[in-house]
CSV table of C-alpha atoms in Angstrom, one decimal:
chain,number,residue,atom,x,y,z
I,10,UNK,CA,-80.8,-174.5,189.2
I,11,UNK,CA,-77.3,-173.7,187.2
I,12,UNK,CA,-79.7,-171.6,185.0
I,13,UNK,CA,-81.2,-169.1,186.5
I,14,UNK,CA,-81.8,-166.4,183.3
I,15,UNK,CA,-84.5,-162.8,183.8
I,16,UNK,CA,-85.9,-161.4,180.9
I,17,UNK,CA,-87.0,-158.0,180.5
I,18,UNK,CA,-90.0,-159.1,178.4
I,19,UNK,CA,-92.1,-162.8,177.2
I,20,UNK,CA,-90.2,-165.1,175.3
I,21,UNK,CA,-93.4,-166.6,172.5
I,22,UNK,CA,-93.7,-170.1,173.9
I,23,UNK,CA,-94.1,-171.6,170.9
I,24,UNK,CA,-91.0,-169.7,169.5
I,25,UNK,CA,-88.7,-170.6,172.7
I,26,UNK,CA,-89.9,-173.8,172.1
I,27,UNK,CA,-88.7,-174.1,169.1
I,28,UNK,CA,-85.1,-172.3,168.8
I,29,UNK,CA,-84.4,-174.9,171.5
I,30,UNK,CA,-85.0,-177.6,169.4
I,31,UNK,CA,-83.4,-176.7,166.4
I,32,UNK,CA,-80.4,-175.4,167.8
I,33,UNK,CA,-79.8,-177.9,170.8
I,34,UNK,CA,-82.5,-180.8,170.5
I,35,UNK,CA,-84.0,-180.1,173.0
I,36,UNK,CA,-87.6,-181.8,172.8
I,37,UNK,CA,-90.5,-179.2,173.0
I,38,UNK,CA,-93.0,-181.3,175.2
I,39,UNK,CA,-89.7,-180.9,178.1
I,40,UNK,CA,-89.6,-177.1,177.9
I,41,UNK,CA,-92.2,-175.4,180.3
I,42,UNK,CA,-94.0,-171.6,179.8
I,43,UNK,CA,-96.3,-171.2,182.9
I,44,UNK,CA,-96.3,-170.8,186.1
I,45,UNK,CA,-94.6,-173.1,188.2
I,46,UNK,CA,-97.7,-173.4,190.8
I,47,UNK,CA,-99.7,-174.7,187.2
I,48,UNK,CA,-97.8,-177.8,186.7
I,49,UNK,CA,-99.0,-181.1,188.3
I,50,UNK,CA,-96.9,-182.1,191.0
I,51,UNK,CA,-96.2,-185.5,188.8
I,52,UNK,CA,-95.5,-183.6,185.5
I,53,UNK,CA,-91.6,-184.8,184.4
I,54,UNK,CA,-89.2,-182.3,185.4
I,55,UNK,CA,-88.9,-180.0,182.4
I,56,UNK,CA,-85.3,-179.3,180.7
I,57,UNK,CA,-85.9,-175.8,181.0
I,58,UNK,CA,-88.8,-173.0,182.5
I,59,UNK,CA,-89.8,-169.7,181.7
I,60,UNK,CA,-92.0,-168.3,184.3
I,61,UNK,CA,-93.7,-165.4,184.1
I,62,UNK,CA,-93.4,-162.5,186.0
I,63,UNK,CA,-96.2,-161.9,189.5
I,64,UNK,CA,-96.7,-158.8,188.6
I,65,UNK,CA,-95.6,-156.1,186.2
I,66,UNK,CA,-91.8,-155.9,187.3
I,67,UNK,CA,-89.0,-155.5,185.5
I,68,UNK,CA,-86.6,-158.3,183.9
I,69,UNK,CA,-89.6,-161.0,185.4
I,70,UNK,CA,-89.5,-163.2,182.7
I,71,UNK,CA,-86.9,-166.0,184.4
I,72,UNK,CA,-85.2,-169.2,182.5
I,73,UNK,CA,-84.4,-171.8,184.6
I,74,UNK,CA,-82.6,-175.2,184.1
I,75,UNK,CA,-80.7,-177.6,185.0
I,76,UNK,CA,-77.4,-179.9,184.0
I,77,UNK,CA,-79.9,-181.3,181.1
I,78,UNK,CA,-80.1,-178.2,179.8
I,79,UNK,CA,-75.7,-177.5,180.3
I,80,UNK,CA,-76.1,-181.0,178.6
I,81,UNK,CA,-77.7,-179.9,175.8
I,82,UNK,CA,-76.3,-175.9,175.4
I,83,UNK,CA,-73.1,-176.6,175.9
I,84,UNK,CA,-73.4,-173.2,177.3
I,85,UNK,CA,-72.9,-171.3,180.5
I,86,UNK,CA,-75.9,-169.0,182.2
I,87,UNK,CA,-74.2,-165.7,180.6
I,88,UNK,CA,-73.2,-167.6,177.4
I,89,UNK,CA,-77.1,-169.1,176.8
I,90,UNK,CA,-78.2,-165.7,178.0
I,91,UNK,CA,-76.1,-163.8,175.3
I,92,UNK,CA,-78.0,-166.2,172.8
I,93,UNK,CA,-81.6,-165.9,173.9
I,94,UNK,CA,-81.6,-162.2,173.9
I,95,UNK,CA,-80.2,-161.8,170.6
I,96,UNK,CA,-82.1,-164.1,169.3
I,97,UNK,CA,-85.3,-163.0,171.1
I,98,UNK,CA,-84.7,-159.3,170.8
I,99,UNK,CA,-84.9,-158.4,174.6
I,100,UNK,CA,-82.4,-158.2,177.5
I,101,UNK,CA,-81.0,-160.4,179.6
I,102,UNK,CA,-80.1,-160.3,183.1
I,103,UNK,CA,-77.5,-162.6,185.1
I,104,UNK,CA,-76.6,-162.5,188.3
I,105,UNK,CA,-72.6,-162.6,188.7
I,106,UNK,CA,-72.4,-162.5,192.5
I,107,UNK,CA,-71.6,-158.6,192.2
I,108,UNK,CA,-73.3,-156.0,194.8
I,109,UNK,CA,-75.6,-152.9,192.5
I,110,UNK,CA,-75.3,-150.9,190.9
I,111,UNK,CA,-72.0,-151.8,189.8
I,112,UNK,CA,-72.7,-155.5,190.1
I,113,UNK,CA,-74.7,-157.7,187.5
I,114,UNK,CA,-74.6,-159.6,184.2
I,115,UNK,CA,-76.6,-158.3,180.9
I,116,UNK,CA,-76.8,-158.4,177.7
I,117,UNK,CA,-78.7,-156.4,175.1
I,118,UNK,CA,-80.7,-157.6,172.0
I,119,UNK,CA,-77.4,-156.4,169.4
I,120,UNK,CA,-73.6,-156.9,170.2
I,121,UNK,CA,-72.8,-153.5,170.4
I,122,UNK,CA,-74.1,-152.9,173.7
I,123,UNK,CA,-73.2,-155.8,176.8
I,124,UNK,CA,-72.1,-155.9,180.3
I,125,UNK,CA,-70.1,-158.2,182.1
């Protein structure tokens, strides 16, 4: 997966589908929102998938996507995380490969606060 973006809160399904369609031309039916295990085995592969947290975990909402999402958005993982965080007013987190506590790349819902 090219994209593995964690969000602190849910991105409403209809609003996410509408945003991806309007901004990037991603068909709403190709954006799956729900648990991976709830998808039928023979369902078409989604362009983007937003999965809820297993429990009450911080940053448990995860948006995943691969080459199709990259082609549609023309954004890297960090750029898409920042765009969605600002659009939906939530915090986003992507793994930059570094080790905590100084590692990690996060984006705040406002332009004033972000750290990468």
